[in-house]
Amino acid sequence: MTTNIRINADRLWESLMELAKIGATEKGGVCRLALTDLDRDARDLFVKWCKEAGCTVSVDNMGNIFARRPGRDNSLPPIMTGSHIDTQPTGGKFDGCYGVMAGLEVIRTLNDYNYETGAPVEVVVWTNEEGSRFAPAMVASGVFAGAFDVNYGLSRADVDGKTMGEELKRIGYAGTEECGKRPVGAFFEAHIEQGPILEAENKTIGVVQGVQGIRWYEVTVTGMEAHAGPTPMERRRDALVGTSEMVLAVNRIGMSNLPYACATVGMLQNMPNSRNVIPGRVFFTVDFRHPDAKILEKMGAELKAEVERISKQRRLDTEFKEIWYSPPVKFADECVAAVAQASKDLGYEGRPIISGAGHDAVYLSRVAPTGMVFVPCKDGISHNEIEDAKKEDLAAGCDVLLRAMVDRANAAAAG
Ligand code: GLV
Ligand code: MN
Ligand code: MN
């Protein structure tokens, strides 16, 4: 590729800031849960921008949006990039949105330079990556890659019982294309690191080698509701006290599988949640992560044993369910190499890195050679309204993305 092509850093930044206005929070973050009206507004803006950039836009039946820029040989499968624009309830401006806006910026830049790629390029918005409103995470890229059945995807429900299928129809993004039928030549995803390594080592580009494994559990602990005054301590079957011991067990399992294990209880519902009623039922979630599948499995077994032990000791009935397993992933050599080379050509020392967060790229790697580009974020903080990143780092990552994509698009056309 000609060495003088560079993305427009200001345009990328301004698009990110414009998108961040949809669902903006007082603390400077974004709350834009999947398939809400705000998600629809953000989707509409993305589609408008893609059409203005001359792309053809299609939507599949999981609501994934694809914007296509033709290449020289349109019989070739596209080189695809993208991420998600749904956010956590107290999310930031960059998680996911950066990958989508970087993809759009790649297309705008190719337009600026009138550059014709060998294979076509596409930018995608994946539905419900966060898994915050609808569990599990990355569900629509999972359906795309055949990890889940489409009916399973569409039937995922939020806490009010509304399903993804109903909500997609309501916001006008239940597309007609069959999810997963679109060919993909290669997939790249640009993302903020969401951890502290690049910033601490003063590196601009993370060359992502793969993603650690994730296991999600749902636990329902049932005891017995009773009056907080007359019920003697030794007669109680307090679901929240048992849960508290289980939460500590989750943390202990994380701590005893260091340096790589992560263990989190992120969601907890206490019932009936009344100050003078002994809690009768608690629902909570567990998120375990580890790059080694065997250790991750062992962590799950340890938790199950601890949950059983605590339940027995406290005379509680507990339902323990694993609801999601995303195995550790290693990305394709040719895509990792394309990111490393692009970063070198641009004068950055790319640092190999394993992703701690899950990404749609995890599932895409099942159906196409896949790679990711990481850029630093401030203090390594993400899933927080204060999430921040530097304009020049975001631009650097986007330039790397552009080059890696053009490299793969031209290599595909060269046979
Ligand atoms: C997605 O944000 C995840 O890693 O849970
Ligand atoms: Mn993300
Ligand atoms: Mn996220």
CSV table of N, CA and C in Angstrom, one decimal, residues 215-223 239-240 242-250 253 264-271 280-288 299-300 302-311 316-324:
chain,number,residue,atom,x,y,z
A,215,ARG,N,-16.2,-17.9,31.7
A,215,ARG,CA,-17.4,-18.7,32.1
A,215,ARG,C,-18.3,-17.9,32.9
A,216,TRP,N,-19.6,-17.9,32.6
A,216,TRP,CA,-20.6,-17.2,33.3
A,216,TRP,C,-21.6,-18.2,34.0
A,217,TYR,N,-21.9,-17.9,35.3
A,217,TYR,CA,-22.8,-18.7,36.1
A,217,TYR,C,-23.9,-17.8,36.6
A,218,GLU,N,-25.0,-18.5,36.9
A,218,GLU,CA,-26.2,-17.8,37.6
A,218,GLU,C,-26.5,-18.7,38.8
A,219,VAL,N,-26.6,-18.1,39.9
A,219,VAL,CA,-26.8,-18.8,41.2
A,219,VAL,C,-28.1,-18.2,41.8
A,220,THR,N,-29.0,-19.1,42.2
A,220,THR,CA,-30.2,-18.7,43.0
A,220,THR,C,-30.2,-19.4,44.3
A,221,VAL,N,-30.1,-18.7,45.3
A,221,VAL,CA,-30.0,-19.2,46.7
A,221,VAL,C,-31.4,-19.0,47.4
A,222,THR,N,-32.0,-20.1,47.8
A,222,THR,CA,-33.3,-20.0,48.5
A,222,THR,C,-33.2,-20.4,50.0
A,223,GLY,N,-33.7,-19.5,50.8
A,223,GLY,CA,-33.7,-19.8,52.3
A,223,GLY,C,-35.2,-19.7,52.7
A,239,ALA,N,-30.9,-16.3,53.1
A,239,ALA,CA,-30.2,-16.5,51.7
A,239,ALA,C,-29.1,-15.5,51.5
A,240,LEU,N,-29.2,-14.3,52.1
A,240,LEU,CA,-28.2,-13.3,51.8
A,240,LEU,C,-26.9,-13.6,52.6
A,242,GLY,N,-25.8,-16.6,53.3
A,242,GLY,CA,-25.2,-17.7,52.5
A,242,GLY,C,-24.6,-17.1,51.3
A,243,THR,N,-25.3,-16.2,50.6
A,243,THR,CA,-24.7,-15.6,49.4
A,243,THR,C,-23.4,-14.9,49.7
A,244,SER,N,-23.4,-14.2,50.8
A,244,SER,CA,-22.2,-13.4,51.2
A,244,SER,C,-21.0,-14.3,51.3
A,245,GLU,N,-21.2,-15.5,51.9
A,245,GLU,CA,-20.1,-16.5,51.9
A,245,GLU,C,-19.7,-16.9,50.5
A,246,MET,N,-20.7,-17.1,49.7
A,246,MET,CA,-20.4,-17.5,48.3
A,246,MET,C,-19.6,-16.4,47.5
A,247,VAL,N,-20.0,-15.2,47.7
A,247,VAL,CA,-19.3,-14.1,47.1
A,247,VAL,C,-17.8,-14.1,47.5
A,248,LEU,N,-17.6,-14.3,48.8
A,248,LEU,CA,-16.2,-14.4,49.3
A,248,LEU,C,-15.5,-15.6,48.6
A,249,ALA,N,-16.2,-16.7,48.5
A,249,ALA,CA,-15.6,-17.9,47.8
A,249,ALA,C,-15.2,-17.5,46.4
A,250,VAL,N,-16.0,-16.8,45.7
A,250,VAL,CA,-15.7,-16.4,44.3
A,250,VAL,C,-14.4,-15.6,44.3
A,253,ILE,N,-11.4,-17.9,45.1
A,253,ILE,CA,-11.0,-18.7,43.9
A,253,ILE,C,-10.2,-17.9,42.9
A,264,THR,N,-15.5,-12.4,39.4
A,264,THR,CA,-16.4,-11.2,39.8
A,264,THR,C,-17.8,-11.6,40.0
A,265,VAL,N,-18.4,-11.1,41.0
A,265,VAL,CA,-19.9,-11.1,41.2
A,265,VAL,C,-20.4,-9.7,40.8
A,266,GLY,N,-21.0,-9.6,39.7
A,266,GLY,CA,-21.4,-8.2,39.2
A,266,GLY,C,-22.8,-7.9,39.4
A,267,MET,N,-23.7,-8.9,39.6
A,267,MET,CA,-25.1,-8.6,39.6
A,267,MET,C,-25.7,-9.4,40.8
A,268,LEU,N,-26.5,-8.8,41.6
A,268,LEU,CA,-27.1,-9.4,42.8
A,268,LEU,C,-28.5,-8.9,43.0
A,269,GLN,N,-29.5,-9.8,43.2
A,269,GLN,CA,-30.8,-9.3,43.5
A,269,GLN,C,-31.3,-10.0,44.8
A,270,ASN,N,-31.6,-9.2,45.8
A,270,ASN,CA,-32.0,-9.7,47.1
A,270,ASN,C,-33.5,-9.6,47.2
A,271,MET,N,-34.2,-10.7,47.6
A,271,MET,CA,-35.6,-10.7,47.7
A,271,MET,C,-36.1,-11.1,49.1
A,280,GLY,N,-35.2,-14.2,51.7
A,280,GLY,CA,-35.6,-15.5,51.4
A,280,GLY,C,-35.0,-16.1,50.1
A,281,ARG,N,-34.6,-15.1,49.3
A,281,ARG,CA,-34.0,-15.6,48.0
A,281,ARG,C,-33.0,-14.5,47.5
A,282,VAL,N,-31.9,-15.0,46.9
A,282,VAL,CA,-31.0,-14.1,46.3
A,282,VAL,C,-30.6,-14.8,44.9
A,283,PHE,N,-30.5,-13.9,43.9
A,283,PHE,CA,-30.0,-14.3,42.6
A,283,PHE,C,-28.7,-13.5,42.4
A,284,PHE,N,-27.7,-14.2,42.0
A,284,PHE,CA,-26.4,-13.5,41.6
A,284,PHE,C,-25.7,-14.1,40.5
A,285,THR,N,-24.8,-13.3,39.8
A,285,THR,CA,-24.1,-13.8,38.7
A,285,THR,C,-22.6,-13.9,39.0
A,286,VAL,N,-21.9,-14.8,38.3
A,286,VAL,CA,-20.5,-15.0,38.5
A,286,VAL,C,-19.8,-14.9,37.1
A,287,ASP,N,-18.7,-14.2,37.0
A,287,ASP,CA,-17.9,-14.0,35.8
A,287,ASP,C,-16.5,-14.5,36.2
A,288,PHE,N,-16.1,-15.6,35.6
A,288,PHE,CA,-14.7,-16.2,35.8
A,288,PHE,C,-14.0,-16.1,34.5
A,299,MET,N,-11.6,-23.7,38.2
A,299,MET,CA,-12.2,-22.7,39.0
A,299,MET,C,-13.7,-22.9,39.1
A,300,GLY,N,-14.3,-23.3,38.0
A,300,GLY,CA,-15.8,-23.5,38.0
A,300,GLY,C,-16.1,-24.7,38.9
A,302,GLU,N,-14.4,-25.7,41.5
A,302,GLU,CA,-14.2,-25.2,42.9
A,302,GLU,C,-15.4,-24.4,43.4
A,303,LEU,N,-15.9,-23.6,42.5
A,303,LEU,CA,-17.0,-22.8,42.9
A,303,LEU,C,-18.2,-23.7,43.2
A,304,LYS,N,-18.5,-24.6,42.4
A,304,LYS,CA,-19.6,-25.5,42.5
A,304,LYS,C,-19.5,-26.2,43.9
A,305,ALA,N,-18.3,-26.7,44.2
A,305,ALA,CA,-18.1,-27.4,45.5
A,305,ALA,C,-18.4,-26.4,46.7
A,306,GLU,N,-17.9,-25.2,46.6
A,306,GLU,CA,-18.1,-24.2,47.6
A,306,GLU,C,-19.5,-23.9,47.8
A,307,VAL,N,-20.2,-23.7,46.7
A,307,VAL,CA,-21.6,-23.3,46.8
A,307,VAL,C,-22.4,-24.5,47.5
A,308,GLU,N,-22.1,-25.7,47.1
A,308,GLU,CA,-22.8,-26.8,47.8
A,308,GLU,C,-22.5,-26.9,49.3
A,309,ARG,N,-21.2,-26.7,49.6
A,309,ARG,CA,-20.8,-26.8,51.0
A,309,ARG,C,-21.5,-25.7,51.8
A,310,ILE,N,-21.5,-24.5,51.3
A,310,ILE,CA,-22.1,-23.4,52.1
A,310,ILE,C,-23.7,-23.6,52.2
A,311,SER,N,-24.3,-24.0,51.1
A,311,SER,CA,-25.7,-24.3,51.1
A,311,SER,C,-26.1,-25.3,52.2
A,316,LEU,N,-29.7,-24.1,53.0
A,316,LEU,CA,-30.2,-23.3,51.9
A,316,LEU,C,-30.4,-24.2,50.7
A,317,ASP,N,-31.3,-23.9,49.8
A,317,ASP,CA,-31.5,-24.7,48.5
A,317,ASP,C,-30.9,-23.8,47.5
A,318,THR,N,-29.9,-24.3,46.8
A,318,THR,CA,-29.2,-23.5,45.8
A,318,THR,C,-29.3,-24.1,44.4
A,319,GLU,N,-29.6,-23.3,43.4
A,319,GLU,CA,-29.6,-23.7,42.0
A,319,GLU,C,-28.3,-23.0,41.4
A,320,PHE,N,-27.5,-23.8,40.8
A,320,PHE,CA,-26.2,-23.4,40.3
A,320,PHE,C,-26.1,-23.7,38.8
A,321,LYS,N,-26.0,-22.7,37.9
A,321,LYS,CA,-26.1,-23.0,36.5
A,321,LYS,C,-24.9,-22.3,35.8
A,322,GLU,N,-24.3,-23.1,34.9
A,322,GLU,CA,-23.3,-22.4,34.0
A,322,GLU,C,-24.1,-22.0,32.8
A,323,ILE,N,-24.1,-20.7,32.5
A,323,ILE,CA,-25.0,-20.2,31.3
A,323,ILE,C,-24.2,-19.9,30.1
A,324,TRP,N,-22.8,-19.8,30.2
A,324,TRP,CA,-22.0,-19.4,29.1
A,324,TRP,C,-20.6,-19.8,29.2
